[in-house]
Short mmCIF file of C-alpha atoms in Angstrom, two decimals:
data_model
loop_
_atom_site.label_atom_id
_atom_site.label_comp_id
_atom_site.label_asym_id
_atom_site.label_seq_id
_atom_site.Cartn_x
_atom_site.Cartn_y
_atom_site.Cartn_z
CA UNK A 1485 0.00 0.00 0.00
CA UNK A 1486 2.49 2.50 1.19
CA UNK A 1487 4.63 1.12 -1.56
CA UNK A 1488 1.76 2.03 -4.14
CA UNK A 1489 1.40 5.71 -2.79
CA UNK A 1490 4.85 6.62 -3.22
CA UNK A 1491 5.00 5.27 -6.99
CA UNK A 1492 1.58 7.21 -7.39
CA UNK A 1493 3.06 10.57 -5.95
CA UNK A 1494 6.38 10.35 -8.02
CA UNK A 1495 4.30 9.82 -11.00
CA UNK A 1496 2.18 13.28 -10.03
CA UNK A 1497 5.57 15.14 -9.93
CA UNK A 1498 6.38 13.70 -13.07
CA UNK A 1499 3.65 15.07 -14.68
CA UNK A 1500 3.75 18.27 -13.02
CA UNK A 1501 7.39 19.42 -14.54
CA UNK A 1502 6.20 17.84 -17.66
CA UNK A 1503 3.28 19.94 -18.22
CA UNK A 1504 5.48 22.83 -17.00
CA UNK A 1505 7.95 22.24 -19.69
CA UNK A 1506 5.52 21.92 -22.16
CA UNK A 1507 3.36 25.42 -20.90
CA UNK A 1508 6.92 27.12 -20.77
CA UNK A 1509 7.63 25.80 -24.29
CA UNK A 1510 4.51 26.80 -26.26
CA UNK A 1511 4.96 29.96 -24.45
CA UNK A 1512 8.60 30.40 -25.89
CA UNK A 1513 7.10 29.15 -29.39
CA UNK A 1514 4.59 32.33 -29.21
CA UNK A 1515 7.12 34.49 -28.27
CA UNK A 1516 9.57 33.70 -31.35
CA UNK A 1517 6.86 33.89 -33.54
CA UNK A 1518 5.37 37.32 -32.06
CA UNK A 1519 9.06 38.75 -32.60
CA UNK A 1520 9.91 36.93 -36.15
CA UNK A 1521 6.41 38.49 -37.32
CA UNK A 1522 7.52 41.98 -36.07
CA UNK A 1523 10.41 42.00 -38.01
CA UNK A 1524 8.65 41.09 -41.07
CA UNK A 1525 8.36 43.89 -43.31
CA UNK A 1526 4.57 42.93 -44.13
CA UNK A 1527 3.90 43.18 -40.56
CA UNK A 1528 5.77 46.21 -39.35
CA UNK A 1529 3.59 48.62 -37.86
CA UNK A 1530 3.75 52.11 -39.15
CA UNK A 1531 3.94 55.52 -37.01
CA UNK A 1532 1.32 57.61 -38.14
CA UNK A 1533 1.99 60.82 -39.06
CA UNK A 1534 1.40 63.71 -36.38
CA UNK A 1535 -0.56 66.61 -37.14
CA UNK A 1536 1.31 68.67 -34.35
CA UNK A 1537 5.33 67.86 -34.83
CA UNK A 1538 7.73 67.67 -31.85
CA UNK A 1539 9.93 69.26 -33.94
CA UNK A 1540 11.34 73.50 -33.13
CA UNK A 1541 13.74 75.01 -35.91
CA UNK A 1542 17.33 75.91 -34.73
CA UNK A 1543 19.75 77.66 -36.80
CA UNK A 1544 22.69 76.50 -38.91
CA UNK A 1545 25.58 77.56 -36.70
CA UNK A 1546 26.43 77.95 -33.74
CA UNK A 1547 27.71 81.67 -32.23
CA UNK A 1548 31.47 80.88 -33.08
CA UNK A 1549 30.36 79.46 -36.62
CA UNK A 1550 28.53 82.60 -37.09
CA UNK A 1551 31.33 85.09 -36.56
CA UNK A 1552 33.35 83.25 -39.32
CA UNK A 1553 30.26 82.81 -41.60
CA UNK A 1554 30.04 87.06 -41.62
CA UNK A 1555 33.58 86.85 -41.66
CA UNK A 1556 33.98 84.85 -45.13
CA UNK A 1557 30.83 86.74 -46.77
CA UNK A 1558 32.81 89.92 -46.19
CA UNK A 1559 36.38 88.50 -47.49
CA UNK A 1560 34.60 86.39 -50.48
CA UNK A 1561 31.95 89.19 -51.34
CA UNK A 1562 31.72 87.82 -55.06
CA UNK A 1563 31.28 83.96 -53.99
CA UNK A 1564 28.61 82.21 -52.45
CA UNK A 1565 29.78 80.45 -48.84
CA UNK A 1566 27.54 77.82 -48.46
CA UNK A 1567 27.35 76.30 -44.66
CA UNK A 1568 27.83 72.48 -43.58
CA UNK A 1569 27.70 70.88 -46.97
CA UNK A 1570 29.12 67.27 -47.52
CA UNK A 1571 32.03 66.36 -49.67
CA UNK A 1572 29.81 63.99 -51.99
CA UNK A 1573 28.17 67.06 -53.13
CA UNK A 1574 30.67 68.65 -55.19
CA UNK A 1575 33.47 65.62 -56.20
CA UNK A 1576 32.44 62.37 -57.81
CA UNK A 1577 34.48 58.83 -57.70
CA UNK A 1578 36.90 58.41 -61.45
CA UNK A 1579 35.33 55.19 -61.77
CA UNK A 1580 31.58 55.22 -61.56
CA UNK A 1581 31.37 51.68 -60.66
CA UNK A 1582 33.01 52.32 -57.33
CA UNK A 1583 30.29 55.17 -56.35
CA UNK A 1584 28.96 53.12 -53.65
CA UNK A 1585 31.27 51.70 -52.07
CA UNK A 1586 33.74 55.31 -51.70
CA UNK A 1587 29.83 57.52 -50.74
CA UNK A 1588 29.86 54.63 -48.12
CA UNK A 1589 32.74 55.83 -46.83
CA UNK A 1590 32.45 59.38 -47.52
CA UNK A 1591 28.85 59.81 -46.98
CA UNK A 1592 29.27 61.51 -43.52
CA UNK A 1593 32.15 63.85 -44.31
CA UNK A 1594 31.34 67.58 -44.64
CA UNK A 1595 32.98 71.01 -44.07
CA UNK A 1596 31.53 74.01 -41.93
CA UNK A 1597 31.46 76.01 -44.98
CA UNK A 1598 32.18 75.61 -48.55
CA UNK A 1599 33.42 78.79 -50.90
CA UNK A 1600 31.80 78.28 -54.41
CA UNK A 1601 31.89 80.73 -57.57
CA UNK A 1602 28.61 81.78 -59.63
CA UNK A 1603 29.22 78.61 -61.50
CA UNK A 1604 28.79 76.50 -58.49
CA UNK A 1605 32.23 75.48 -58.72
CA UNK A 1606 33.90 74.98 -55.14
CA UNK A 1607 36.87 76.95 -54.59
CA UNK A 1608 37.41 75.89 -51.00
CA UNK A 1609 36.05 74.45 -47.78
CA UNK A 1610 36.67 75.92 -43.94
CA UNK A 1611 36.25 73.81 -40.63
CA UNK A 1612 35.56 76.30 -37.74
CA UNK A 1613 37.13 74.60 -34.80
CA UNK A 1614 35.20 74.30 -31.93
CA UNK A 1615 35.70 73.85 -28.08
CA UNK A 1616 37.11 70.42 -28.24
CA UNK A 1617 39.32 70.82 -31.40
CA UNK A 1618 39.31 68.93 -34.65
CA UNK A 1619 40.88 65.71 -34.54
CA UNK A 1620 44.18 65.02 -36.53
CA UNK A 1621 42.29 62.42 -38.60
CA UNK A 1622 39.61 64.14 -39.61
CA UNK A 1623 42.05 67.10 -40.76
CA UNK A 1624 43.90 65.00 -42.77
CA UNK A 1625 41.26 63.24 -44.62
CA UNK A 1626 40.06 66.32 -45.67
CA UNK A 1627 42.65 68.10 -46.12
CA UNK A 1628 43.81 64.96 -48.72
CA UNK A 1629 41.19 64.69 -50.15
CA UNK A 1630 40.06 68.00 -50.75
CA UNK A 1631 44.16 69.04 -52.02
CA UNK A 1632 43.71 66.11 -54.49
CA UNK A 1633 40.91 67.93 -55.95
CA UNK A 1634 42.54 71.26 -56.01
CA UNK A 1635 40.44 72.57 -53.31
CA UNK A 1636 41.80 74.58 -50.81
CA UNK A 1637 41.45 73.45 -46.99
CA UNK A 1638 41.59 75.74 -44.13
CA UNK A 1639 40.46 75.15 -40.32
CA UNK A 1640 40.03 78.07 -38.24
CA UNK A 1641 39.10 79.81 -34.81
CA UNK A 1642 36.36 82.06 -34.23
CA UNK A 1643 38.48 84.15 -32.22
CA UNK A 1644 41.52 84.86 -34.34
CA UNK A 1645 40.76 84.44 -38.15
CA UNK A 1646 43.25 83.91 -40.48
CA UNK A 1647 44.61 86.69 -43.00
CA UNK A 1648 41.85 87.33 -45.37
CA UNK A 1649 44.47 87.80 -48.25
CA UNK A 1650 46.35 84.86 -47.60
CA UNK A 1651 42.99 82.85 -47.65
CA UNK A 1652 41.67 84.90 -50.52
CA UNK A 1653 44.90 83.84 -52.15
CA UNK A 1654 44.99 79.99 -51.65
CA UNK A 1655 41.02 79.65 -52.45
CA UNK A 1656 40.82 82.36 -55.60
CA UNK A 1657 44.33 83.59 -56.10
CA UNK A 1658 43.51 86.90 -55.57
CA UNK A 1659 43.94 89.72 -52.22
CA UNK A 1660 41.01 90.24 -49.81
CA UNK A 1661 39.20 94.18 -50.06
CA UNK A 1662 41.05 96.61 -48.09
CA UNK A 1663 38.12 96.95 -45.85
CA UNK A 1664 38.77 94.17 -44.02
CA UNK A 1665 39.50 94.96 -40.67
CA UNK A 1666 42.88 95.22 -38.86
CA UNK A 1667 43.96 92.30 -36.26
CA UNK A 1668 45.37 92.19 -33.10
CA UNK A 1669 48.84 90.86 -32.02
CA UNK A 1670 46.99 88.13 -30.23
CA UNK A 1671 45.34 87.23 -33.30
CA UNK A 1672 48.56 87.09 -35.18
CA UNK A 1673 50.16 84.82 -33.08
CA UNK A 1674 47.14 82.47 -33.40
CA UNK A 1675 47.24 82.38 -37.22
CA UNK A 1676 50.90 81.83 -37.32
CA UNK A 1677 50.37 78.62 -34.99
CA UNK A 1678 47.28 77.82 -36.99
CA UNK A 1679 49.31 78.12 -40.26
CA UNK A 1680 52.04 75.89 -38.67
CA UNK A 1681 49.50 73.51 -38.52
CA UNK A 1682 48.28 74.08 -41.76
CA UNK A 1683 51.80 73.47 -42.86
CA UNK A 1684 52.03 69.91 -41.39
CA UNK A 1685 49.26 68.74 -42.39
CA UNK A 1686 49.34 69.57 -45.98
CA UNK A 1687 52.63 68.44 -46.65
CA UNK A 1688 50.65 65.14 -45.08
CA UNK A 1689 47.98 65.26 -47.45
CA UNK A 1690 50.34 65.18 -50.54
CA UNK A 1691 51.13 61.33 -49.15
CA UNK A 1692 48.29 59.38 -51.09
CA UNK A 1693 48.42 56.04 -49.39
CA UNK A 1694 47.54 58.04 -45.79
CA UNK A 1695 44.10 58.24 -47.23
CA UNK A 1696 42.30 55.10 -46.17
CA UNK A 1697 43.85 55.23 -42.73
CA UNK A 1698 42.42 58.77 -42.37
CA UNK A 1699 39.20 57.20 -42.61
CA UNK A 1700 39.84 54.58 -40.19
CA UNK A 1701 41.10 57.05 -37.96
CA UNK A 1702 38.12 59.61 -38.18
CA UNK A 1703 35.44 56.63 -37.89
CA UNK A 1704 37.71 55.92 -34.44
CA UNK A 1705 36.88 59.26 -33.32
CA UNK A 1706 33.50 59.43 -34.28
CA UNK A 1707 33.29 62.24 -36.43
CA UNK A 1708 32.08 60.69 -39.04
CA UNK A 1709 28.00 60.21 -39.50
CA UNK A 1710 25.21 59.08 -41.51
CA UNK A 1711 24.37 61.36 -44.09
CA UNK A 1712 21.93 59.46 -46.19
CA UNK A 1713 21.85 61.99 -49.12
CA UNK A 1714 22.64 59.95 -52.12
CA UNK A 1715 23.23 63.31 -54.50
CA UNK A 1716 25.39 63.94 -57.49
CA UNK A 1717 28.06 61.61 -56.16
CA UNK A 1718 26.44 58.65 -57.52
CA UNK A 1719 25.26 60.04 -60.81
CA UNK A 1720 25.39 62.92 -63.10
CA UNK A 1721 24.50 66.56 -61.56
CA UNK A 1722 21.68 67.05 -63.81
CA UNK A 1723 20.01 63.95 -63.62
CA UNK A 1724 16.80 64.90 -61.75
CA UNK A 1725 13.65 65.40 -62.72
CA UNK A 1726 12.25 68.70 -64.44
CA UNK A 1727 9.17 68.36 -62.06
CA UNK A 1728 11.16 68.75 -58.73
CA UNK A 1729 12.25 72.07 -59.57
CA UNK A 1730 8.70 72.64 -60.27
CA UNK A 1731 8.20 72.78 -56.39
#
């Protein structure tokens, strides 16, 4: 009897854990298919569009940016400076079968401001440097990149410009107005160590196989981002529609 009772209670337990496993199973089932269904793009749920954004305008710059925006209209009064505009917008890969892989790489890259002519033809790009610097990678690529092109490359402070005819010079070859105004001695001395830089790193830039690990180097850093604009890089300037510039 006792014998019977114990063989009749081990087979309860039994059954117990088995119908546990099997609840905790079909519940684990569910739950793979409730997340492989969500995944689906057929199932994906959209957000609806509000009809009240979250969204406030800010500007383009910043206060520092700002002072050397006014401060390039004034020195290139016959160009168009044109703020934060990528790289891909204004060069184009040699081989055209090789656009997608080099706009993956140079997708997030752009320049504070970019100095064009009437044409639309870039004569140079400026990097405003900000609290924290620019880093040494991110320099160089540019400034490679951009000198292969035979486009000038500049970075500067807000607080101590550079000489408008010595940047007049490298970007357009010819003297800033003489109605630019006079700097100080401490803003000397800061475009002389600037221009020391400047040195370095374009004697840098005229080393060709530094390119890729300038890449590697700003991607470290974290200075380079998505920009998903897939523009003129990939494909001839003129190649959109007539109706879009109907808008």
């Amino acid at each position: 009897m006792g014998a019977s009772t114990g063989s009749s209670g081990i087979l309860i337990v039994i059954l117990v854990v088995a119908v546990g496993l099997l609840a905790a199973l079909l519940g684990l089932t569910i739950f793979l298919l409730q997340r492989r269904g969500a995944k689906t793009p057929g199932h994906t749920t959209k957000r609806r569009l509000p009809a009240q954004w979250p969204i406030n305008p800010r500007p383009l710059v910043n206060s520092g940016e700002r002072r050397v925006w006014h401060w390039l209209q004034a020195t290139f009064a016959q160009h168009h400076v044109m703020v934060k505009l990528p790289v891909t917008r204004f060069t184009m890969p040699r081989e055209s079968d090789e656009g997608e892989e080099w706009f993956g790489l140079l997708s997030g890259v752009y320049c504070t401001f970019t100095v064009c002519d009437d044409r639309g033809q870039v004569v140079g790009c400026v990097d405003v440097m900000g609290p924290r610097g620019l880093s040494r990678g991110n320099r160089q690529l540019k400034q490679t990149l951009l000198s292969q092109c035979g486009i000038g490359y500049w970075v500067v402070s807000p607080e101590s410009p550079p000489d408008p005819d010595q940047l007049r010079a490298d970007f357009v070859g010819t003297p800033a107005p003489d109605s630019m105004p006079q700097q100080s001695e401490q803003a000397r001395l800061e475009i002389v160590r600037l221009q020391l830089h400047e040195a370095l790193d374009r004697k840098r830039g005229d080393r060709h196989h530094h390119a890729l690990e300038c890449i590697d180097q700003a991607e470290h850093d974290g200075e380079i981002t998505s920009w998903p604009q897939a523009d003129s890089f990939l494909g001839t300037l003129d190649s959109r529609r007539s109706g879009l510039e109907k808008v």
